[in-house]
Coordinates of C-alpha atoms in Angstrom, one line a residue:
X609 CA -0.4 0.1 0.1
X610 CA 1.2 3.1 -0.9
X611 CA 2.0 6.2 1.8
X612 CA 0.5 9.6 1.0
X613 CA 1.5 10.5 -2.4
X614 CA 2.4 14.7 -2.4
X615 CA 5.4 14.5 -3.4
X616 CA 7.8 12.2 -6.3
X617 CA 10.6 11.7 -3.2
X618 CA 10.3 13.4 -0.1
X619 CA 12.7 13.5 3.0
X620 CA 12.1 14.5 6.5
X621 CA 15.3 14.3 8.8
X622 CA 17.4 11.7 7.3
X623 CA 20.7 10.7 8.9
X624 CA 23.7 8.2 8.1
X625 CA 27.3 8.3 9.9
X626 CA 30.3 6.2 9.2
X627 CA 31.7 5.0 12.1
X628 CA 32.5 8.5 13.6
X629 CA 32.1 10.2 10.4
X630 CA 28.3 11.6 10.5
X631 CA 27.7 12.6 6.1
X632 CA 24.1 13.1 6.6
X633 CA 22.5 15.3 9.4
X634 CA 19.4 15.9 9.2
X635 CA 18.5 16.7 6.1
X636 CA 14.8 17.4 4.2
X637 CA 13.5 18.0 1.1
X638 CA 10.9 17.4 -1.3
X639 CA 10.5 16.9 -5.0
X640 CA 7.7 17.4 -7.3
X641 CA 6.7 15.5 -9.7
X642 CA 7.9 15.7 -13.2
X643 CA 10.6 17.7 -12.4
X644 CA 14.6 18.1 -11.9
X645 CA 15.9 18.7 -8.8
X646 CA 19.6 19.5 -8.9
X647 CA 21.1 18.3 -5.1
X648 CA 24.4 20.6 -5.2
X649 CA 27.6 20.3 -3.2
X650 CA 31.1 19.4 -2.9
X651 CA 32.8 15.9 -3.2
X652 CA 32.4 14.3 0.0
X653 CA 28.8 16.7 0.9
X654 CA 26.8 13.5 1.1
X655 CA 25.4 13.7 -2.3
X656 CA 26.1 9.3 -3.2
X657 CA 24.8 8.8 0.6
X658 CA 21.4 10.6 -0.3
X659 CA 21.0 8.4 -4.0
X660 CA 22.2 5.6 -2.1
X661 CA 19.9 5.1 0.3
X662 CA 16.7 6.4 -1.4
X663 CA 17.9 3.8 -3.9
X664 CA 17.3 1.3 -1.3
X665 CA 21.4 0.4 -1.8
X666 CA 21.9 2.5 2.1
X667 CA 19.9 2.5 4.4
X668 CA 19.6 5.6 7.0
X669 CA 20.3 5.5 10.2
X670 CA 17.7 8.1 11.4
X671 CA 14.8 9.7 9.6
X672 CA 12.2 8.9 6.6
X673 CA 11.7 8.7 2.5
X674 CA 9.6 8.1 0.5
X675 CA 9.9 7.5 -3.7
X676 CA 6.9 7.7 -5.6
X677 CA 4.9 7.4 -2.5
X678 CA 6.5 4.3 -0.9
X679 CA 8.4 4.4 2.3
X680 CA 12.2 3.6 1.1
X681 CA 12.6 1.2 4.5
X682 CA 9.6 -0.7 4.7
X683 CA 8.8 -0.9 0.9
X684 CA 11.9 -1.1 -0.8
X685 CA 10.4 -3.4 -3.3
X686 CA 7.6 -0.9 -4.8
X687 CA 10.7 2.0 -4.3
X688 CA 13.1 -0.5 -6.7
X689 CA 10.7 -1.0 -9.1
X690 CA 9.6 2.8 -9.6
X691 CA 13.4 4.4 -10.1
X692 CA 16.6 3.7 -11.9
X693 CA 19.7 4.8 -11.5
X694 CA 22.6 6.5 -13.6
X695 CA 25.6 6.8 -12.1
X696 CA 28.8 8.5 -12.4
X697 CA 30.2 6.6 -15.4
X698 CA 28.5 5.1 -18.3
X699 CA 27.3 1.3 -17.5
X700 CA 27.1 -0.1 -20.9
X701 CA 28.7 -2.9 -23.1
X702 CA 31.4 -1.2 -25.1
X703 CA 31.8 -4.9 -27.4
X704 CA 27.4 -4.4 -28.2
X705 CA 25.9 -1.8 -30.8
X706 CA 24.2 0.6 -28.7
X707 CA 20.8 -0.7 -30.2
X708 CA 22.5 -4.1 -28.9
X709 CA 22.4 -3.0 -25.0
X710 CA 18.8 -1.4 -25.3
X711 CA 17.4 -4.5 -26.2
X712 CA 19.6 -6.6 -24.1
X713 CA 18.0 -4.6 -20.5
X714 CA 14.6 -4.9 -22.2
X715 CA 14.5 -8.6 -22.6
X716 CA 16.2 -8.4 -19.4
X717 CA 13.1 -6.9 -17.5
X718 CA 11.1 -9.0 -19.8
X719 CA 9.6 -6.3 -21.5
X720 CA 7.2 -7.1 -24.7
X721 CA 8.9 -5.7 -28.5
X722 CA 12.3 -4.5 -27.4
X723 CA 13.5 -4.4 -30.9
X724 CA 10.6 -1.4 -30.8
X725 CA 11.1 -0.2 -27.0
X726 CA 15.2 0.3 -28.8
X727 CA 14.4 2.0 -32.1
X728 CA 12.3 4.6 -30.3
X729 CA 15.1 5.4 -27.4
X730 CA 17.2 5.4 -29.7
X731 CA 15.0 8.0 -31.4
X732 CA 14.4 10.2 -28.3
X733 CA 17.9 10.6 -27.3
X734 CA 19.6 11.1 -31.0
X735 CA 20.9 7.9 -31.9
X736 CA 19.5 6.0 -34.3
X737 CA 22.0 6.7 -37.1
X738 CA 24.8 6.0 -34.1
X739 CA 22.5 2.6 -33.0
X740 CA 24.2 0.2 -35.3
X741 CA 27.9 1.0 -33.9
X742 CA 30.1 -0.7 -30.9
X743 CA 29.6 1.7 -27.8
X744 CA 33.9 1.8 -28.3
X745 CA 33.2 3.9 -30.2
X746 CA 30.8 6.7 -29.2
X747 CA 31.6 9.8 -27.5
X748 CA 31.6 10.6 -24.1
X749 CA 28.2 12.1 -24.4
X750 CA 26.5 9.5 -26.2
X751 CA 27.7 6.9 -24.0
X752 CA 26.2 8.2 -21.3
X753 CA 23.0 9.4 -23.5
X754 CA 22.7 6.1 -23.9
X755 CA 22.9 4.9 -20.2
X756 CA 20.2 7.3 -19.6
X757 CA 17.9 5.7 -22.3
X758 CA 19.2 2.0 -20.7
X759 CA 17.6 3.5 -17.8
X760 CA 13.7 4.3 -19.1
X761 CA 13.3 1.3 -20.3
X762 CA 10.0 0.3 -18.0
X763 CA 9.2 3.5 -17.9
X764 CA 10.4 4.2 -14.1
X765 CA 8.6 7.6 -12.7
X766 CA 12.0 8.1 -11.7
X767 CA 15.1 8.6 -12.4
X768 CA 18.0 9.5 -10.1
X769 CA 21.2 11.0 -11.6
X770 CA 24.2 10.9 -9.9
X771 CA 26.3 13.2 -11.8
X772 CA 26.1 12.1 -15.2
X773 CA 28.7 14.6 -16.8
X774 CA 31.2 13.9 -14.8
X775 CA 34.4 13.8 -17.5
X776 CA 32.6 15.5 -20.1
X777 CA 34.2 17.6 -22.4
X778 CA 31.7 20.9 -22.7
X779 CA 29.8 19.4 -26.3
X780 CA 28.6 16.2 -24.7
X781 CA 27.9 18.2 -21.3
X782 CA 25.3 19.7 -23.4
X783 CA 24.2 17.2 -24.9
X784 CA 23.3 15.0 -21.2
X785 CA 21.6 18.4 -20.4
X786 CA 19.1 18.1 -23.6
X787 CA 18.5 15.1 -22.6
X788 CA 17.8 15.8 -19.7
X789 CA 15.7 18.5 -20.5
X790 CA 13.4 16.1 -21.8
X791 CA 13.4 13.4 -19.5
X792 CA 11.2 16.1 -16.7
X793 CA 9.5 17.3 -20.4
X794 CA 8.4 13.5 -21.1
X795 CA 7.1 13.3 -17.0
X796 CA 10.1 11.5 -15.2
X797 CA 11.2 13.0 -11.8
X798 CA 14.9 13.9 -12.4
X799 CA 17.4 14.1 -8.8
X800 CA 20.0 15.5 -10.8
X801 CA 23.3 15.4 -8.1
X802 CA 26.2 17.7 -9.4
X803 CA 28.9 19.7 -8.5
X804 CA 29.2 21.6 -11.1
X805 CA 27.2 25.2 -10.7
X806 CA 26.3 26.0 -14.1
X807 CA 25.1 22.7 -14.5
X808 CA 22.5 22.9 -12.0
X809 CA 22.0 26.6 -13.6
X810 CA 20.6 25.3 -16.2
X811 CA 18.4 22.2 -15.1
X812 CA 17.2 22.4 -11.6
X813 CA 12.8 23.2 -11.3
X814 CA 14.5 23.7 -7.9
X815 CA 18.3 23.6 -6.5
X816 CA 19.0 22.6 -3.2
X817 CA 22.7 22.6 -1.8
X818 CA 23.5 19.7 1.0
X819 CA 27.1 21.1 3.2
X820 CA 28.2 19.4 5.8
X821 CA 25.6 17.0 6.1
X822 CA 22.7 19.7 6.0
X823 CA 20.5 21.3 3.3
X824 CA 21.6 25.0 3.8
X825 CA 19.5 26.8 1.4
X826 CA 16.7 25.3 -0.7
X827 CA 14.3 27.2 -3.6
X828 CA 14.1 27.6 -7.1
X829 CA 17.3 29.7 -9.3
X830 CA 15.6 32.8 -8.3
X831 CA 14.7 32.3 -5.5
X832 CA 18.5 31.2 -4.2
X833 CA 19.1 34.8 -6.0
X834 CA 17.4 36.8 -4.1
X835 CA 18.7 36.2 -1.2
X836 CA 22.2 38.2 -2.5
X837 CA 22.0 42.0 -2.7
X838 CA 20.9 43.2 -5.4
X839 CA 24.5 44.2 -8.1
X840 CA 25.7 47.1 -8.9
X841 CA 25.3 48.2 -11.9
X842 CA 27.9 49.0 -14.4
X843 CA 28.8 49.3 -18.6
X844 CA 31.6 46.6 -18.9
X845 CA 32.1 45.8 -22.6
X846 CA 31.0 42.2 -22.5
X847 CA 34.2 39.5 -23.4
X848 CA 33.2 36.3 -24.4
X849 CA 33.5 33.4 -21.6
X850 CA 36.0 30.2 -22.5
X851 CA 32.2 28.0 -23.7
X852 CA 31.7 30.8 -26.0
X853 CA 35.1 30.8 -28.1
X854 CA 34.9 26.7 -27.3
X855 CA 32.1 26.5 -29.6
X856 CA 32.7 29.0 -32.0
X857 CA 36.0 27.8 -33.1
X858 CA 34.6 24.0 -33.0
X859 CA 30.6 24.9 -34.9
X860 CA 29.5 22.7 -32.2
X861 CA 30.4 19.0 -33.6
X862 CA 33.6 17.5 -34.1
X863 CA 33.7 18.0 -38.1
X864 CA 32.8 21.7 -38.1
X865 CA 35.3 22.3 -36.1
X866 CA 38.2 21.1 -38.1
X867 CA 36.4 23.5 -40.6
X868 CA 36.1 26.7 -39.3
X869 CA 39.9 26.0 -37.1
X870 CA 41.6 25.5 -40.9
X871 CA 38.9 29.0 -42.1
X872 CA 40.7 30.9 -39.3
X873 CA 45.0 29.5 -39.9
X874 CA 43.8 31.0 -43.7
X875 CA 42.5 34.5 -41.6

């Protein structure tokens, strides 16, 4: 039987220690259905511990947590049926093609028409043309998008993305960001852990900052900005950012970038 369902994810007073190290010191937050919630914090802040508790891989010392209306401790089987977890490194088989990876997971989950499921996900994540290639030939962004696509087989209402862009180059990060936005657009609830400020800013409907085991702020980007005094407005000449330069010279793809560099060298 489900608990009262008001939030897709709900934490109250969550605590966790590893021997004498207190990692979580009473964590509270709610995630609305179909939204992207960013849990922002530095390395060692406890983000992954929160995800492991919510995904039933770890037991909390104190407090309560519910996912999709199910209590994490008392209804763990129901929670596992409601979620998918994507870790910091893509869990894909490099020997198989992208399509074969998807078909394999669909069969393991006893889904009907695994081929059709694979083709649909390849299309959703812009991987159709690469679907027949071995994953060993994929870029980092393509692997991560495939990994997220695999996690969606079975249509889980809640997905946990634990630092999904760790180690990716700028272009690959943007590709993953678009995939995450599409997830929420289709109604999936996304809990995203990240240490990248720009990632939280780009993706999240709400942002919570986890620091020394506690949530110190929680709100929309506008609400968080409103916590600081207004900046003094001065006229300055805007200089391009490193990101502007990167995409200007690469043109958004390896092929275009080579052409652009060649053009620049000729000037």
